Tab-separated table of C-alpha atoms and ligand atoms in Angstrom:
chain	number	residue	atom	x	y	z
J	1	MET	CA	0.094	-0.480	-0.254
J	2	ALA	CA	1.591	3.360	-0.722
J	3	LEU	CA	-1.268	4.947	1.849
J	4	ASP	CA	-1.165	3.900	5.736
J	5	ALA	CA	-4.525	2.220	6.679
J	6	GLU	CA	-6.022	4.373	8.182
J	7	THR	CA	-5.662	7.313	5.463
J	8	LEU	CA	-6.780	5.091	3.342
J	9	GLY	CA	-10.012	4.119	5.454
J	10	GLN	CA	-10.856	7.962	5.832
J	11	LEU	CA	-9.888	8.525	2.244
J	12	LEU	CA	-12.699	6.503	1.826
J	13	ARG	CA	-15.199	7.611	4.051
J	14	THR	CA	-15.121	10.815	3.482
J	15	LEU	CA	-15.121	9.923	-0.636
J	16	GLU	CA	-18.667	7.928	0.646
J	17	SER	CA	-20.655	10.648	1.571
J	18	PHE	CA	-18.856	13.137	-0.787
J	19	VAL	CA	-20.938	11.175	-2.978
J	20	SER	CA	-24.347	10.389	-1.126
J	21	GLU	CA	-24.338	14.164	1.010
J	22	ARG	CA	-22.956	16.046	-2.246
J	23	LEU	CA	-23.136	14.671	-5.653
J	24	ILE	CA	-26.023	11.818	-5.472
J	25	PRO	CA	-29.037	14.716	-4.688
J	26	LEU	CA	-27.316	16.938	-7.364
J	27	GLU	CA	-27.480	14.098	-9.861
J	28	ALA	CA	-31.206	14.477	-11.486
J	29	GLN	CA	-29.426	18.520	-12.314
J	30	VAL	CA	-26.714	17.194	-13.531
J	31	ALA	CA	-28.778	15.618	-16.093
J	32	GLU	CA	-30.336	17.691	-16.911
J	33	GLN	CA	-28.072	21.401	-17.132
J	34	ASP	CA	-25.337	19.140	-18.761
J	35	ARG	CA	-22.859	20.654	-16.192
J	36	ILE	CA	-21.043	20.351	-13.043
J	37	PRO	CA	-21.332	22.974	-10.581
J	38	ALA	CA	-18.503	25.356	-10.158
J	39	GLU	CA	-18.886	24.585	-6.644
J	40	VAL	CA	-18.319	21.102	-6.958
J	41	ILE	CA	-14.728	21.199	-8.649
J	42	GLU	CA	-14.276	23.721	-5.775
J	43	ASP	CA	-15.101	20.575	-3.225
J	44	MET	CA	-13.036	17.874	-6.162
J	45	LYS	CA	-10.286	19.832	-5.762
J	46	ALA	CA	-9.481	20.647	-2.819
J	47	MET	CA	-10.240	16.892	-1.594
J	48	GLY	CA	-7.629	16.135	-3.627
J	49	LEU	CA	-9.457	14.934	-6.899
J	50	PHE	CA	-7.556	16.188	-9.118
J	51	GLY	CA	-4.633	14.323	-8.667
J	52	MET	CA	-5.004	11.233	-7.232
J	53	THR	CA	-3.145	8.477	-8.740
J	54	ILE	CA	-0.327	11.885	-9.012
J	55	PRO	CA	3.301	10.866	-7.093
J	56	GLU	CA	3.312	12.663	-3.690
J	57	ALA	CA	6.473	14.525	-4.900
J	58	TYR	CA	4.377	16.353	-7.515
J	59	GLY	CA	1.580	17.455	-5.137
J	60	GLY	CA	-0.987	14.576	-5.798
J	61	LEU	CA	-2.494	11.789	-3.121
J	62	GLY	CA	0.272	8.613	-5.025
J	63	LEU	CA	-2.264	6.341	-4.511
J	64	ASN	CA	-0.968	3.318	-6.014
J	65	THR	CA	-3.084	0.669	-8.516
J	66	GLU	CA	-5.363	-0.783	-5.861
J	67	GLU	CA	-6.055	2.521	-3.807
J	68	GLU	CA	-7.421	4.174	-6.905
J	69	CYS	CA	-9.512	1.202	-7.898
J	70	ARG	CA	-11.236	1.513	-4.289
J	71	ALA	CA	-11.236	5.246	-4.642
J	72	VAL	CA	-12.384	4.702	-7.991
J	73	ARG	CA	-15.426	2.609	-6.781
J	74	VAL	CA	-16.766	4.283	-4.883
J	75	LEU	CA	-17.041	7.173	-6.463
J	76	GLY	CA	-19.067	5.182	-8.966
J	77	TYR	CA	-21.799	4.697	-7.268
J	78	THR	CA	-23.073	8.281	-8.311
J	79	SER	CA	-23.380	9.266	-12.314
J	80	PRO	CA	-20.439	8.709	-14.066
J	81	ALA	CA	-20.323	12.006	-15.627
J	82	PHE	CA	-18.590	13.084	-11.832
J	83	ARG	CA	-16.029	10.865	-12.081
J	84	SER	CA	-15.044	12.272	-15.584
J	85	VAL	CA	-14.702	15.514	-14.814
J	86	ILE	CA	-11.386	13.952	-12.826
J	87	GLY	CA	-10.862	11.188	-14.498
J	88	THR	CA	-8.898	12.355	-17.753
J	89	ASN	CA	-6.391	13.580	-14.923
J	90	ASN	CA	-5.953	10.707	-12.696
J	91	GLY	CA	-5.760	8.600	-14.991
J	92	ILE	CA	-5.616	8.939	-20.106
J	93	GLY	CA	-4.019	12.524	-19.258
J	94	SER	CA	-1.534	12.185	-16.900
J	95	GLN	CA	-0.927	8.711	-16.656
J	96	GLY	CA	1.269	8.999	-19.741
J	97	LEU	CA	3.746	12.178	-18.227
J	98	VAL	CA	3.763	10.605	-15.327
J	99	MET	CA	5.402	7.151	-16.147
J	100	ASP	CA	7.237	8.157	-19.309
J	101	GLY	CA	8.393	12.220	-19.065
J	102	THR	CA	11.036	13.967	-18.694
J	103	GLU	CA	11.962	15.304	-14.987
J	104	GLU	CA	11.414	18.395	-16.850
J	105	GLN	CA	7.678	18.326	-17.831
J	106	LYS	CA	6.505	16.498	-14.681
J	107	ASN	CA	7.419	19.214	-12.207
J	108	HIS	CA	5.678	21.648	-15.094
J	109	TYR	CA	2.755	19.797	-15.422
J	110	LEU	CA	1.553	17.611	-12.670
J	111	PRO	CA	1.825	19.524	-9.970
J	112	LYS	CA	-0.670	21.703	-11.610
J	113	MET	CA	-2.694	18.656	-13.327
J	114	ALA	CA	-2.750	17.091	-9.061
J	115	SER	CA	-4.221	20.734	-8.050
J	116	GLY	CA	-7.090	20.782	-10.370
J	117	GLU	CA	-5.794	24.251	-11.576
J	118	ILE	CA	-5.608	22.137	-15.511
J	119	ILE	CA	-7.077	19.606	-16.649
J	120	GLY	CA	-5.281	17.285	-19.462
J	121	SER	CA	-6.986	15.233	-22.186
J	122	PHE	CA	-5.810	12.474	-23.747
J	123	ALA	CA	-5.849	12.700	-28.027
J	124	LEU	CA	-5.570	9.322	-29.685
J	125	THR	CA	-8.867	8.824	-31.685
J	126	GLU	CA	-9.255	10.134	-35.167
J	127	PRO	CA	-12.064	9.921	-37.164
J	128	ASP	CA	-10.073	6.607	-39.370
J	129	ALA	CA	-8.669	5.011	-36.446
J	130	GLY	CA	-10.663	4.301	-33.760
J	131	SER	CA	-10.317	0.897	-32.668
J	132	ASP	CA	-7.472	0.409	-34.646
J	133	SER	CA	-5.076	3.078	-33.054
J	134	GLY	CA	-1.921	2.681	-34.031
J	135	ALA	CA	-3.320	4.191	-37.253
J	136	VAL	CA	-2.964	7.373	-36.418
J	137	LYS	CA	-2.549	10.146	-39.437
J	138	THR	CA	-1.529	13.132	-37.403
J	139	SER	CA	1.338	14.080	-38.946
J	140	ALA	CA	3.874	15.590	-37.028
J	141	ARG	CA	6.677	17.189	-38.781
J	142	ARG	CA	10.632	17.836	-38.445
J	143	ASP	CA	11.029	21.969	-38.932
J	144	GLY	CA	13.979	22.691	-36.871
J	145	ASP	CA	13.784	22.753	-33.867
J	146	CYS	CA	10.101	21.878	-34.041
J	147	PHE	CA	6.872	19.797	-34.809
J	148	VAL	CA	4.219	20.822	-36.776
J	149	LEU	CA	0.648	19.169	-36.169
J	150	ASN	CA	-1.459	18.419	-38.510
J	151	GLY	CA	-4.756	16.138	-38.182
J	152	THR	CA	-8.258	15.604	-36.101
J	153	LYS	CA	-8.735	13.674	-32.841
J	154	ARG	CA	-11.858	12.723	-32.502
J	155	TYR	CA	-14.574	12.541	-29.474
J	156	ILE	CA	-11.563	13.530	-26.466
J	157	THR	CA	-13.266	14.057	-23.012
J	158	ASN	CA	-12.825	17.025	-21.420
J	159	ALA	CA	-11.394	18.481	-24.078
J	160	PRO	CA	-13.837	21.917	-24.348
J	161	SER	CA	-12.080	22.390	-20.938
J	162	ALA	CA	-8.457	21.486	-21.345
J	163	HIS	CA	-5.490	23.044	-20.887
J	164	LEU	CA	-2.880	19.943	-22.211
J	165	PHE	CA	-3.309	17.876	-24.801
J	166	THR	CA	-1.198	14.482	-24.868
J	167	VAL	CA	-1.473	13.659	-29.042
J	168	PHE	CA	-0.084	10.904	-30.368
J	169	ALA	CA	0.707	11.834	-34.239
J	170	ARG	CA	3.098	10.238	-36.621
J	171	THR	CA	6.645	11.201	-36.889
J	172	ASN	CA	8.139	8.250	-39.044
J	173	PRO	CA	5.557	7.907	-42.011
J	174	ASP	CA	8.168	5.465	-43.580
J	175	GLN	CA	6.948	2.818	-40.256
J	176	PRO	CA	3.571	1.374	-40.515
J	177	GLY	CA	1.315	0.922	-37.589
J	178	GLY	CA	2.252	2.479	-33.756
J	179	ARG	CA	5.676	1.730	-34.677
J	180	GLY	CA	5.878	5.723	-35.728
J	181	VAL	CA	4.182	7.451	-33.634
J	182	SER	CA	5.096	9.840	-30.757
J	183	ALA	CA	3.485	11.625	-28.347
J	184	PHE	CA	3.107	14.994	-27.911
J	185	LEU	CA	2.559	17.678	-24.609
J	186	VAL	CA	0.330	20.551	-26.491
J	187	ASP	CA	-0.486	23.643	-24.708
J	188	ALA	CA	-4.238	23.944	-26.079
J	189	SER	CA	-3.204	27.887	-26.449
J	190	THR	CA	-1.070	26.615	-29.118
J	191	PRO	CA	-1.799	28.359	-32.575
J	192	GLY	CA	-3.242	26.442	-34.913
J	193	ILE	CA	-5.340	24.579	-32.623
J	194	SER	CA	-9.035	24.757	-32.570
J	195	LEU	CA	-12.276	23.100	-31.108
J	196	GLY	CA	-15.373	20.825	-32.794
J	197	LYS	CA	-18.988	21.477	-31.096
J	198	PRO	CA	-18.825	19.594	-27.638
J	199	TYR	CA	-21.034	16.231	-28.637
J	200	LYS	CA	-24.574	15.446	-27.591
J	201	LYS	CA	-24.219	12.046	-25.631
J	202	MET	CA	-26.331	9.369	-25.235
J	203	GLY	CA	-25.623	9.696	-21.483
J	204	GLN	CA	-22.760	10.909	-19.413
J	205	GLN	CA	-24.762	14.251	-19.146
J	206	GLY	CA	-22.483	16.836	-17.581
J	207	ALA	CA	-18.900	14.636	-19.791
J	208	HIS	CA	-17.975	16.903	-22.165
J	209	VAL	CA	-16.418	15.139	-25.279
J	210	CYS	CA	-15.295	16.948	-28.641
J	211	ASP	CA	-12.890	17.011	-31.635
J	212	VAL	CA	-9.506	18.834	-31.796
J	213	ILE	CA	-8.029	20.088	-34.496
J	214	PHE	CA	-4.384	20.833	-35.054
J	215	GLU	CA	-3.711	23.283	-38.235
J	216	ASP	CA	-0.259	24.014	-38.804
J	217	CYS	CA	0.292	23.702	-35.116
J	218	ARG	CA	4.002	24.108	-34.447
J	219	VAL	CA	4.593	22.490	-30.796
J	220	PRO	CA	9.484	22.599	-29.986
J	221	ALA	CA	10.440	19.470	-29.754
J	222	THR	CA	11.016	19.716	-26.174
J	223	ALA	CA	7.225	18.498	-26.279
J	224	ILE	CA	8.412	14.883	-26.679
J	225	LEU	CA	6.936	12.747	-23.911
J	226	GLY	CA	9.422	11.844	-22.387
J	227	GLY	CA	11.690	13.448	-24.574
J	228	ALA	CA	14.133	13.008	-27.870
J	229	ALA	CA	14.473	9.881	-26.915
J	230	ARG	CA	11.488	8.196	-26.696
J	231	LEU	CA	10.892	9.517	-30.602
J	232	ASP	CA	8.372	7.294	-32.099
J	233	LYS	CA	7.598	5.715	-29.311
J	234	GLY	CA	3.990	7.010	-28.171
J	235	PHE	CA	2.511	4.429	-29.163
J	236	GLU	CA	4.147	2.385	-25.491
J	237	THR	CA	2.760	5.150	-23.673
J	238	ALA	CA	-0.216	4.861	-24.877
J	239	MET	CA	-0.458	1.523	-24.800
J	240	LYS	CA	0.145	1.253	-20.639
J	241	THR	CA	-1.433	4.388	-19.783
J	242	LEU	CA	-4.562	2.444	-21.129
J	243	ASP	CA	-3.933	-0.792	-19.281
J	244	ARG	CA	-4.119	1.042	-16.223
J	245	GLY	CA	-7.200	2.672	-17.127
J	246	ARG	CA	-9.051	-0.065	-18.463
J	247	LEU	CA	-8.623	-1.071	-14.291
J	248	HIS	CA	-9.610	2.438	-13.116
J	249	ILE	CA	-13.041	1.742	-15.275
J	250	SER	CA	-13.176	-2.008	-14.177
J	251	ALA	CA	-13.965	-0.377	-10.852
J	252	LEU	CA	-16.184	1.963	-11.852
J	253	ALA	CA	-18.358	-0.278	-13.709
J	254	VAL	CA	-17.919	-2.388	-10.267
J	255	GLY	CA	-19.635	1.651	-8.362
J	256	CYS	CA	-22.332	1.944	-10.936
J	257	ALA	CA	-23.417	-1.799	-10.596
J	258	ASN	CA	-23.473	-0.883	-6.404
J	259	ARG	CA	-25.472	1.280	-6.976
J	260	LEU	CA	-27.424	0.040	-9.280
J	261	ILE	CA	-28.258	-3.203	-7.682
J	262	ASP	CA	-28.969	-0.696	-4.462
J	263	GLU	CA	-31.437	0.476	-6.383
J	264	SER	CA	-33.071	-2.273	-7.532
J	265	LEU	CA	-32.555	-3.995	-4.025
J	266	ARG	CA	-34.988	-1.175	-2.319
J	267	PHE	CA	-37.650	-1.109	-5.092
J	268	ALA	CA	-37.668	-4.458	-5.214
J	269	MET	CA	-39.018	-4.884	-1.101
J	270	ASN	CA	-41.538	-1.480	-2.011
J	271	ARG	CA	-43.024	-2.255	-5.305
J	272	LYS	CA	-46.100	-4.196	-4.310
J	273	GLN	CA	-47.967	-6.772	-6.714
J	274	PHE	CA	-50.310	-9.360	-6.518
J	275	GLY	CA	-50.086	-8.324	-3.025
J	276	GLN	CA	-46.858	-8.664	-2.160
J	277	PRO	CA	-43.104	-6.920	-1.651
J	278	ILE	CA	-42.013	-8.147	-5.983
J	279	ALA	CA	-38.807	-9.025	-3.996
J	280	GLN	CA	-41.053	-11.830	-2.494
J	281	PHE	CA	-40.697	-13.235	-6.945
J	282	GLN	CA	-37.993	-16.246	-7.100
J	283	LEU	CA	-37.475	-14.825	-10.801
J	284	VAL	CA	-36.871	-10.901	-9.187
J	285	GLN	CA	-34.409	-12.223	-7.146
J	286	ALA	CA	-32.530	-14.201	-9.361
J	287	MET	CA	-31.826	-11.357	-11.647
J	288	LEU	CA	-31.442	-9.259	-8.121
J	289	ALA	CA	-29.384	-12.668	-6.882
J	290	ASP	CA	-27.422	-12.639	-11.076
J	291	SER	CA	-26.511	-9.516	-10.958
J	292	ARG	CA	-25.135	-9.750	-6.894
J	293	ALA	CA	-22.991	-13.014	-8.168
J	294	GLU	CA	-21.720	-11.002	-11.492
J	295	THR	CA	-20.066	-7.894	-9.130
J	296	TYR	CA	-18.806	-9.173	-7.046
J	297	ALA	CA	-16.780	-11.728	-9.608
J	298	ALA	CA	-15.742	-8.223	-11.180
J	299	ASP	CA	-14.899	-6.820	-7.907
J	300	CYS	CA	-12.834	-9.472	-7.485
J	301	MET	CA	-11.003	-9.530	-10.054
J	302	VAL	CA	-10.485	-5.923	-10.363
J	303	MET	CA	-9.037	-5.771	-7.206
J	304	ASP	CA	-6.219	-9.069	-7.854
J	305	ALA	CA	-5.381	-7.435	-11.219
J	306	SER	CA	-4.622	-3.957	-9.436
J	307	ARG	CA	-2.858	-5.342	-6.907
J	308	ARG	CA	-0.667	-7.633	-8.849
J	309	ARG	CA	-0.401	-4.249	-11.074
J	310	ASP	CA	1.338	-2.671	-8.135
J	311	ALA	CA	3.725	-6.061	-7.434
J	312	GLY	CA	5.114	-4.755	-10.856
J	313	GLU	CA	3.467	-8.024	-12.689
J	314	PRO	CA	2.503	-7.205	-16.054
J	315	VAL	CA	-0.885	-6.849	-16.448
J	316	SER	CA	-2.309	-5.685	-19.502
J	317	THR	CA	-3.919	-9.297	-20.808
J	318	LEU	CA	-5.386	-8.523	-16.589
J	319	ALA	CA	-6.318	-5.413	-17.668
J	320	SER	CA	-8.154	-6.731	-20.770
J	321	CYS	CA	-9.987	-9.338	-19.688
J	322	CYS	CA	-11.258	-7.081	-15.956
J	323	LYS	CA	-12.396	-4.431	-18.609
J	324	LEU	CA	-13.746	-7.108	-20.825
J	325	PHE	CA	-15.568	-8.931	-17.841
J	326	ALA	CA	-17.095	-5.515	-15.569
J	327	THR	CA	-17.831	-3.561	-18.781
J	328	GLU	CA	-20.240	-5.512	-19.429
J	329	MET	CA	-21.881	-6.538	-16.399
J	330	VAL	CA	-22.644	-3.639	-15.454
J	331	GLY	CA	-24.795	-3.168	-18.745
J	332	ARG	CA	-26.233	-6.358	-17.916
J	333	VAL	CA	-27.103	-5.407	-14.073
J	334	ALA	CA	-28.119	-1.754	-15.368
J	335	ASP	CA	-30.431	-3.548	-18.150
J	336	ARG	CA	-31.967	-6.022	-14.537
J	337	ALA	CA	-32.433	-2.811	-12.829
J	338	VAL	CA	-34.784	-0.868	-15.502
J	339	GLN	CA	-36.393	-4.961	-15.693
J	340	ILE	CA	-37.131	-4.694	-11.699
J	341	HIS	CA	-38.105	-1.353	-11.713
J	342	GLY	CA	-40.438	-1.995	-14.668
J	343	GLY	CA	-42.237	1.319	-16.450
J	344	ALA	CA	-40.892	2.939	-13.621
J	345	GLY	CA	-37.116	1.813	-15.106
J	346	TYR	CA	-38.252	3.811	-18.085
J	347	MET	CA	-38.540	7.145	-16.615
J	348	GLU	CA	-36.452	10.002	-15.934
J	349	GLU	CA	-37.510	10.148	-12.162
J	350	TYR	CA	-35.531	7.237	-11.436
J	351	PRO	CA	-31.582	7.149	-11.454
J	352	VAL	CA	-31.607	4.205	-13.167
J	353	SER	CA	-33.215	5.152	-16.830
J	354	ARG	CA	-30.174	7.042	-17.067
J	355	LEU	CA	-27.313	5.410	-14.851
J	356	PHE	CA	-28.633	2.287	-18.158
J	357	ARG	CA	-27.331	5.052	-20.424
J	358	ASP	CA	-24.796	6.065	-18.484
J	359	VAL	CA	-22.552	2.702	-18.539
J	360	ARG	CA	-22.813	2.179	-21.436
J	361	LEU	CA	-19.408	3.760	-22.357
J	362	PHE	CA	-17.814	2.394	-20.949
J	363	ARG	CA	-18.402	-1.110	-22.943
J	364	ILE	CA	-16.816	1.624	-25.634
J	365	TYR	CA	-14.555	3.900	-24.549
J	366	GLU	CA	-10.546	2.808	-24.210
J	367	GLY	CA	-11.181	-0.340	-25.930
J	368	THR	CA	-13.574	-2.404	-27.240
J	369	SER	CA	-15.355	-5.059	-25.533
J	370	GLN	CA	-13.980	-6.911	-29.050
J	371	ILE	CA	-10.513	-5.049	-28.332
J	372	GLN	CA	-10.332	-6.611	-25.218
J	373	GLN	CA	-11.320	-9.185	-26.402
J	374	THR	CA	-8.595	-9.611	-29.320
J	375	ILE	CA	-5.923	-8.555	-26.933
J	376	ILE	CA	-6.570	-11.440	-24.034
J	377	ALA	CA	-6.538	-13.725	-27.158
J	378	ARG	CA	-3.460	-12.319	-28.688
J	379	ASN	CA	-1.901	-12.137	-25.540
J	380	MET	CA	-3.174	-16.095	-24.619
J	381	ILE	CA	-1.456	-17.249	-28.579
J	382	ARG	CA	1.936	-15.907	-27.984
J	383	ASP	CA	2.047	-16.991	-24.463
J	384	ALA	CA	1.904	-20.308	-25.550
T	401	FAD	C1	-17.523	9.746	-24.957
T	401	FAD	C2	-16.633	9.499	-24.941
T	401	FAD	C3	-15.420	9.410	-24.618
T	401	FAD	C4	-14.323	9.393	-25.735
T	401	FAD	N1	-12.990	9.434	-24.936
T	401	FAD	C5	-12.187	9.236	-25.799
T	401	FAD	C6	-10.527	10.507	-24.945
T	401	FAD	O1	-10.576	11.000	-24.190
T	401	FAD	N2	-9.098	10.542	-26.394
T	401	FAD	C7	-9.788	9.448	-27.025
T	401	FAD	O2	-8.504	9.295	-28.233
T	401	FAD	N3	-10.506	8.394	-27.345
T	401	FAD	C8	-11.677	8.746	-26.558
T	401	FAD	N4	-12.594	7.996	-27.533
T	401	FAD	C9	-12.358	7.157	-28.461
T	401	FAD	C10	-13.103	6.033	-28.530
T	401	FAD	O3	-11.841	5.317	-27.692
T	401	FAD	C11	-13.167	4.786	-29.514
T	401	FAD	O4	-14.534	5.707	-29.892
T	401	FAD	C12	-13.234	3.403	-29.433
T	401	FAD	O5	-11.730	3.638	-29.082
T	401	FAD	C13	-13.846	2.860	-30.529
T	401	FAD	O6	-13.285	3.194	-31.857
T	401	FAD	P1	-14.247	3.729	-32.720
T	401	FAD	O7	-15.573	5.001	-32.864
T	401	FAD	O8	-13.790	4.448	-34.008
T	401	FAD	O9	-15.760	2.022	-33.509
T	401	FAD	P2	-14.475	1.487	-34.696
T	401	FAD	O10	-12.935	1.124	-34.236
T	401	FAD	O11	-14.459	1.769	-35.960
T	401	FAD	O12	-15.560	0.090	-33.991
T	401	FAD	C14	-16.588	-0.139	-34.446
T	401	FAD	C15	-16.829	-1.392	-34.287
T	401	FAD	O13	-16.230	-2.588	-34.892
T	401	FAD	C16	-15.292	-2.983	-33.900
T	401	FAD	N5	-13.984	-3.514	-33.893
T	401	FAD	C17	-13.712	-2.377	-35.158
T	401	FAD	N6	-11.839	-3.245	-35.297
T	401	FAD	C18	-12.656	-4.401	-34.338
T	401	FAD	C19	-11.623	-6.082	-34.526
T	401	FAD	N7	-10.290	-5.855	-35.197
T	401	FAD	N8	-11.999	-7.040	-34.063
T	401	FAD	C20	-12.903	-7.389	-34.335
T	401	FAD	N9	-14.076	-5.959	-34.215
T	401	FAD	C21	-14.221	-4.651	-34.028
T	401	FAD	C22	-15.789	-2.542	-33.232
T	401	FAD	O14	-15.132	-3.050	-31.052
T	401	FAD	C23	-16.719	-1.389	-32.641
T	401	FAD	O15	-17.874	-2.668	-32.156
T	401	FAD	C24	-14.125	8.684	-26.403
T	401	FAD	C25	-14.888	8.110	-27.568
T	401	FAD	C26	-16.663	8.131	-26.393
T	401	FAD	C27	-17.606	7.093	-27.237
């Protein structure tokens, strides 16, 4: 453990109260207004939530993977849009820097990310490079001491409020796939960057996503994440970042499943049909039991994989197993939750209808379920 048991316990209890007393009461408002109140963001800053995974030396809480997953599981108990605000600074927006950044880059950016003063976004996906993320077309052409970026990044989380983009661009057009790609740290105010309009999404209102367009955007060669030594090695950074990110999303899925189960159980014990609470019907009980068993299984997987990662084991296969199982699992749990609620589950007054839409995203981003399957099988064949 990076934190002693007492400190971690305190953090988790504080988070639980924050979720139940502050965030859950705001869920409907956030969904309606597609906006997280500024005061909530300030509270998150004060609690250190933007820097949970950033090392203490750079002003963060320095949580290890298991601790991060335990904290994210608590946050998952409310609308995932709240988690999304701090998600990139703790995950894909910062971890590339933490793992591969130069000391100078880390000192420059990480303290501001940890405090929430700046928001980091991860810009990998493109219109023609989604699951095939190594096929990025965004080019970074060397021009003296600079690189000139051209291309479009698609569906970038927190881009509308980002100050820093980790941009994956092709520095070596002769290398196929991910091998000729470098990661660049690009300030959002750099001339040549423009943002698309925020997308209207199926769920997770309050979390914002847009395209980021680079037109002759000139950055110094020192902007290469990790410095000159990591030229053409940015794709490796992206994949390492995603290993941890996939565990984070899996923990989030477990947290959401816990909430969906509690909502379903409460409803089933109160709603009466045929003269008794519907929780007494064995067919309803089967749905509750399946949801509990599957959530428990996902939780055990996430805890095991995160402990192994903290112990230094390679976890690429396990992280994909967790992401695949936990995100598909929460989809089933959300579907059952709506079913247990009957007609009420289709109505906006009940949180399960909103959560049903919110959790759909987990099976798509940071690698779709099909991509997790291909990673798992590819690694199995490689290791055979
Ligand atoms: C709300 C949201 C936020 C996002 N945030 C970010 C972000 O911050 N940064 C970022 O870089 N990206 C982000 N993304 C992009 C996300 O990671 C991609 O959408 C995702 O990886 C899938 O790519 P795609 O949409 O191009 O789908 P495609 O790759 O076109 O896939 C379409 C379908 O084909 C399947 N498929 C594709 N290839 C294979 C294969 N080899 N075998 C089997 N099936 C396959 C997929 O599983 C899927 O079912 C975000 C997306 C969304 C929706």
